[in-house]
PDB file of C-alpha atoms in Angstrom:
ATOM      1  CA  MET A   1     -10.615  10.584   4.583  1.00  0.00           C
ATOM      2  CA  LEU A   2      -8.810  11.577   1.657  1.00  0.00           C
ATOM      3  CA  HIS A   3      -5.531  13.754   1.458  1.00  0.00           C
ATOM      4  CA  GLN A   4      -3.552  14.446  -1.672  1.00  0.00           C
ATOM      5  CA  LYS A   5      -0.188  15.926  -2.007  1.00  0.00           C
ATOM      6  CA  ILE A   6       2.419  15.471  -4.769  1.00  0.00           C
ATOM      7  CA  LEU A   7       5.125  13.759  -2.723  1.00  0.00           C
ATOM      8  CA  PHE A   8       7.652  12.378  -5.252  1.00  0.00           C
ATOM      9  CA  THR A   9       9.143  13.669  -8.315  1.00  0.00           C
ATOM     10  CA  LYS A  10       8.926  11.642 -11.619  1.00  0.00           C
ATOM     11  CA  GLU A  11      12.515  10.603 -10.848  1.00  0.00           C
ATOM     12  CA  GLU A  12      11.776   9.547  -7.271  1.00  0.00           C
ATOM     13  CA  ILE A  13       8.821   7.553  -8.589  1.00  0.00           C
ATOM     14  CA  ASN A  14      10.768   5.679 -11.148  1.00  0.00           C
ATOM     15  CA  LYS A  15      13.503   5.087  -8.272  1.00  0.00           C
ATOM     16  CA  ILE A  16      10.536   3.511  -5.967  1.00  0.00           C
ATOM     17  CA  ARG A  17       9.436   1.403  -8.791  1.00  0.00           C
ATOM     18  CA  ASN A  18      12.715  -0.060  -9.488  1.00  0.00           C
ATOM     19  CA  TYR A  19      12.827  -1.294  -6.028  1.00  0.00           C
ATOM     20  CA  VAL A  20      10.733  -3.949  -7.139  1.00  0.00           C
ATOM     21  CA  THR A  21      12.659  -7.207  -8.463  1.00  0.00           C
ATOM     22  CA  ASN A  22       9.833  -9.733  -8.625  1.00  0.00           C
ATOM     23  CA  LEU A  23       5.961  -9.265  -8.534  1.00  0.00           C
ATOM     24  CA  ASP A  24       4.401 -12.247  -7.230  1.00  0.00           C
ATOM     25  CA  ASP A  25       0.905 -13.204  -8.479  1.00  0.00           C
ATOM     26  CA  ARG A  26      -1.361 -12.608  -5.318  1.00  0.00           C
ATOM     27  CA  ILE A  27      -4.874 -13.764  -4.503  1.00  0.00           C
ATOM     28  CA  ILE A  28      -6.257 -11.837  -1.493  1.00  0.00           C
ATOM     29  CA  GLY A  29      -9.163 -12.852   0.584  1.00  0.00           C
ATOM     30  CA  THR A  30     -11.646 -10.474   1.052  1.00  0.00           C
ATOM     31  CA  TYR A  31     -14.095  -9.605   3.839  1.00  0.00           C
ATOM     32  CA  HIS A  32     -16.238  -6.661   4.182  1.00  0.00           C
ATOM     33  CA  PRO A  33     -19.927  -6.176   5.184  1.00  0.00           C
ATOM     34  CA  SER A  34     -21.013  -4.669   1.806  1.00  0.00           C
ATOM     35  CA  VAL A  35     -19.255  -7.469  -0.468  1.00  0.00           C
ATOM     36  CA  ASN A  36     -20.368 -10.784  -0.884  1.00  0.00           C
ATOM     37  CA  ASP A  37     -23.110 -10.756   1.511  1.00  0.00           C
ATOM     38  CA  GLY A  38     -20.455  -9.925   4.167  1.00  0.00           C
ATOM     39  CA  LYS A  39     -19.096 -13.525   4.061  1.00  0.00           C
ATOM     40  CA  HIS A  40     -15.207 -14.247   3.482  1.00  0.00           C
ATOM     41  CA  ASP A  41     -14.297 -14.681  -0.055  1.00  0.00           C
ATOM     42  CA  PRO A  42     -10.563 -16.331  -0.271  1.00  0.00           C
ATOM     43  CA  HIS A  43     -10.501 -15.387  -4.030  1.00  0.00           C
ATOM     44  CA  GLY A  44     -11.799 -11.815  -3.654  1.00  0.00           C
ATOM     45  CA  GLY A  45      -9.134  -9.817  -5.131  1.00  0.00           C
ATOM     46  CA  HIS A  46      -6.124 -10.056  -7.309  1.00  0.00           C
ATOM     47  CA  ASN A  47      -2.873  -8.219  -8.094  1.00  0.00           C
ATOM     48  CA  LEU A  48       0.817  -8.642  -8.411  1.00  0.00           C
ATOM     49  CA  ALA A  49       2.816  -7.749  -5.630  1.00  0.00           C
ATOM     50  CA  GLN A  50       6.080  -7.617  -3.756  1.00  0.00           C
ATOM     51  CA  HIS A  51       6.405  -7.319   0.103  1.00  0.00           C
ATOM     52  CA  ILE A  52       9.683  -5.405   0.959  1.00  0.00           C
ATOM     53  CA  PRO A  53      10.673  -4.926   4.319  1.00  0.00           C
ATOM     54  CA  TRP A  54      11.750  -1.197   5.422  1.00  0.00           C
ATOM     55  CA  THR A  55      14.584  -2.700   7.343  1.00  0.00           C
ATOM     56  CA  SER A  56      16.081  -4.725   4.401  1.00  0.00           C
ATOM     57  CA  SER A  57      18.068  -1.834   3.051  1.00  0.00           C
ATOM     58  CA  SER A  58      18.930   1.588   4.066  1.00  0.00           C
ATOM     59  CA  GLU A  59      18.134   2.688   0.669  1.00  0.00           C
ATOM     60  CA  TYR A  60      14.416   3.077   1.733  1.00  0.00           C
ATOM     61  CA  GLU A  61      14.826   5.591   4.496  1.00  0.00           C
ATOM     62  CA  TRP A  62      14.567   8.589   2.283  1.00  0.00           C
ATOM     63  CA  PHE A  63      10.991   7.153   0.949  1.00  0.00           C
ATOM     64  CA  HIS A  64      10.136   6.082   4.648  1.00  0.00           C
ATOM     65  CA  THR A  65      10.878   9.718   5.811  1.00  0.00           C
ATOM     66  CA  ARG A  66       9.006  11.522   3.265  1.00  0.00           C
ATOM     67  CA  ILE A  67       5.887   9.621   4.215  1.00  0.00           C
ATOM     68  CA  MET A  68       6.424   9.999   7.699  1.00  0.00           C
ATOM     69  CA  ASN A  69       6.733  13.822   7.305  1.00  0.00           C
ATOM     70  CA  TRP A  70       3.548  13.938   5.150  1.00  0.00           C
ATOM     71  CA  LEU A  71       1.771  12.117   7.989  1.00  0.00           C
ATOM     72  CA  THR A  72       2.879  14.509  10.579  1.00  0.00           C
ATOM     73  CA  GLU A  73       1.844  17.555   8.146  1.00  0.00           C
ATOM     74  CA  ILE A  74      -1.823  16.161   7.860  1.00  0.00           C
ATOM     75  CA  ASP A  75      -1.747  15.334  11.527  1.00  0.00           C
ATOM     76  CA  LEU A  76      -2.613  11.645  11.563  1.00  0.00           C
ATOM     77  CA  PRO A  77      -1.712   9.752  14.744  1.00  0.00           C
ATOM     78  CA  ILE A  78       0.655   7.541  13.217  1.00  0.00           C
ATOM     79  CA  THR A  79       4.056   7.014  14.406  1.00  0.00           C
ATOM     80  CA  LYS A  80       5.234   3.929  12.616  1.00  0.00           C
ATOM     81  CA  LEU A  81       4.678   2.538   8.869  1.00  0.00           C
ATOM     82  CA  GLY A  82       4.787  -1.450   9.969  1.00  0.00           C
ATOM     83  CA  TRP A  83       7.585  -3.504   8.835  1.00  0.00           C
ATOM     84  CA  GLU A  84       7.030  -3.460   5.249  1.00  0.00           C
ATOM     85  CA  PHE A  85       5.746  -1.612   2.072  1.00  0.00           C
ATOM     86  CA  ILE A  86       4.079  -3.519  -0.753  1.00  0.00           C
ATOM     87  CA  VAL A  87       4.236  -2.537  -4.220  1.00  0.00           C
ATOM     88  CA  GLN A  88       0.972  -3.681  -6.071  1.00  0.00           C
ATOM     89  CA  LYS A  89       0.392  -3.855  -9.974  1.00  0.00           C
ATOM     90  CA  TYR A  90      -3.205  -4.237 -11.181  1.00  0.00           C
ATOM     91  CA  ASN A  91      -3.263  -5.809 -14.440  1.00  0.00           C
ATOM     92  CA  VAL A  92      -6.453  -5.500 -16.711  1.00  0.00           C
ATOM     93  CA  GLY A  93      -8.985  -8.216 -15.285  1.00  0.00           C
ATOM     94  CA  PHE A  94      -7.595  -7.850 -11.875  1.00  0.00           C
ATOM     95  CA  GLU A  95      -9.902  -6.393  -9.191  1.00  0.00           C
ATOM     96  CA  PHE A  96      -9.433  -4.482  -6.146  1.00  0.00           C
ATOM     97  CA  LYS A  97     -12.736  -5.174  -3.744  1.00  0.00           C
ATOM     98  CA  PRO A  98     -13.191  -3.338  -0.652  1.00  0.00           C
ATOM     99  CA  HIS A  99     -11.956  -5.398   2.258  1.00  0.00           C
ATOM    100  CA  ILE A 100     -11.036  -5.096   6.030  1.00  0.00           C
ATOM    101  CA  ASP A 101      -7.285  -4.754   6.810  1.00  0.00           C
ATOM    102  CA  ASP A 102      -6.868  -6.314  10.254  1.00  0.00           C
ATOM    103  CA  VAL A 103      -3.823  -8.187  10.575  1.00  0.00           C
ATOM    104  CA  LEU A 104      -4.829 -11.989  11.302  1.00  0.00           C
ATOM    105  CA  SER A 105      -2.923 -14.421  13.455  1.00  0.00           C
ATOM    106  CA  PRO A 106      -1.238 -17.178  11.950  1.00  0.00           C
ATOM    107  CA  ASP A 107      -4.396 -19.432  12.093  1.00  0.00           C
ATOM    108  CA  ARG A 108      -5.636 -16.750   9.451  1.00  0.00           C
ATOM    109  CA  LYS A 109      -9.033 -16.790  11.245  1.00  0.00           C
ATOM    110  CA  THR A 110      -8.514 -14.727  14.340  1.00  0.00           C
ATOM    111  CA  ILE A 111      -7.459 -11.009  14.372  1.00  0.00           C
ATOM    112  CA  LYS A 112      -4.164 -10.275  15.976  1.00  0.00           C
ATOM    113  CA  ARG A 113      -4.350  -6.444  15.443  1.00  0.00           C
ATOM    114  CA  ILE A 114      -6.891  -4.047  14.144  1.00  0.00           C
ATOM    115  CA  ARG A 115      -5.507  -1.782  11.395  1.00  0.00           C
ATOM    116  CA  HIS A 116      -6.639   1.578  11.924  1.00  0.00           C
ATOM    117  CA  PHE A 117      -5.053   3.237   8.741  1.00  0.00           C
ATOM    118  CA  THR A 118      -4.185   1.906   5.256  1.00  0.00           C
ATOM    119  CA  ILE A 119      -1.493   4.529   3.293  1.00  0.00           C
ATOM    120  CA  LEU A 120      -2.044   4.142  -0.382  1.00  0.00           C
ATOM    121  CA  ILE A 121       0.289   6.016  -2.641  1.00  0.00           C
ATOM    122  CA  GLN A 122      -0.348   5.832  -6.397  1.00  0.00           C
ATOM    123  CA  LEU A 123       2.651   5.921  -8.519  1.00  0.00           C
ATOM    124  CA  VAL A 124       1.503   7.229 -11.959  1.00  0.00           C
ATOM    125  CA  ASN A 125       2.454   9.683 -14.527  1.00  0.00           C
ATOM    126  CA  TYR A 126      -0.651  11.660 -15.449  1.00  0.00           C
ATOM    127  CA  GLN A 127      -0.226  13.975 -18.755  1.00  0.00           C
ATOM    128  CA  ASN A 128       3.431  14.706 -17.817  1.00  0.00           C
ATOM    129  CA  MET A 129       2.428  15.379 -14.179  1.00  0.00           C
ATOM    130  CA  MET A 130       3.001  13.178 -11.326  1.00  0.00           C
ATOM    131  CA  VAL A 131      -0.074  12.410  -9.274  1.00  0.00           C
ATOM    132  CA  VAL A 132       0.181  10.728  -5.974  1.00  0.00           C
ATOM    133  CA  SER A 133      -3.099  10.312  -3.993  1.00  0.00           C
ATOM    134  CA  TYR A 134      -3.515   8.788  -0.293  1.00  0.00           C
ATOM    135  CA  GLY A 135      -6.468   7.429   1.512  1.00  0.00           C
TER     136      GLY A 135
END
């Protein structure tokens, strides 16, 4: 499923980017039936990221509301966005691999909660036009 819409202005995208104070090097374990012969790869993907709890500042409410309004508009049955948003950056040489986004228990082996949707918002300036894509 792919839905696309421009949700944020250039100024708003810069505001969201400025919420980031520290991008940490992040190696993501991947598991997906079509990758690595279906075996878990603890070093599967790589990016820079910061996890920001929605509740850590009321400043994020406008951003949260805009996303929730869009989800209602496209009729996705999502009632909350989880407890955080993650800002990620992929440098040259980093890679994103298909993976299952279920939430693991603290033992990092059993599934605590199946994740049914992942919302990706791409914050880029493409030929002076803001493009935001979702999937």
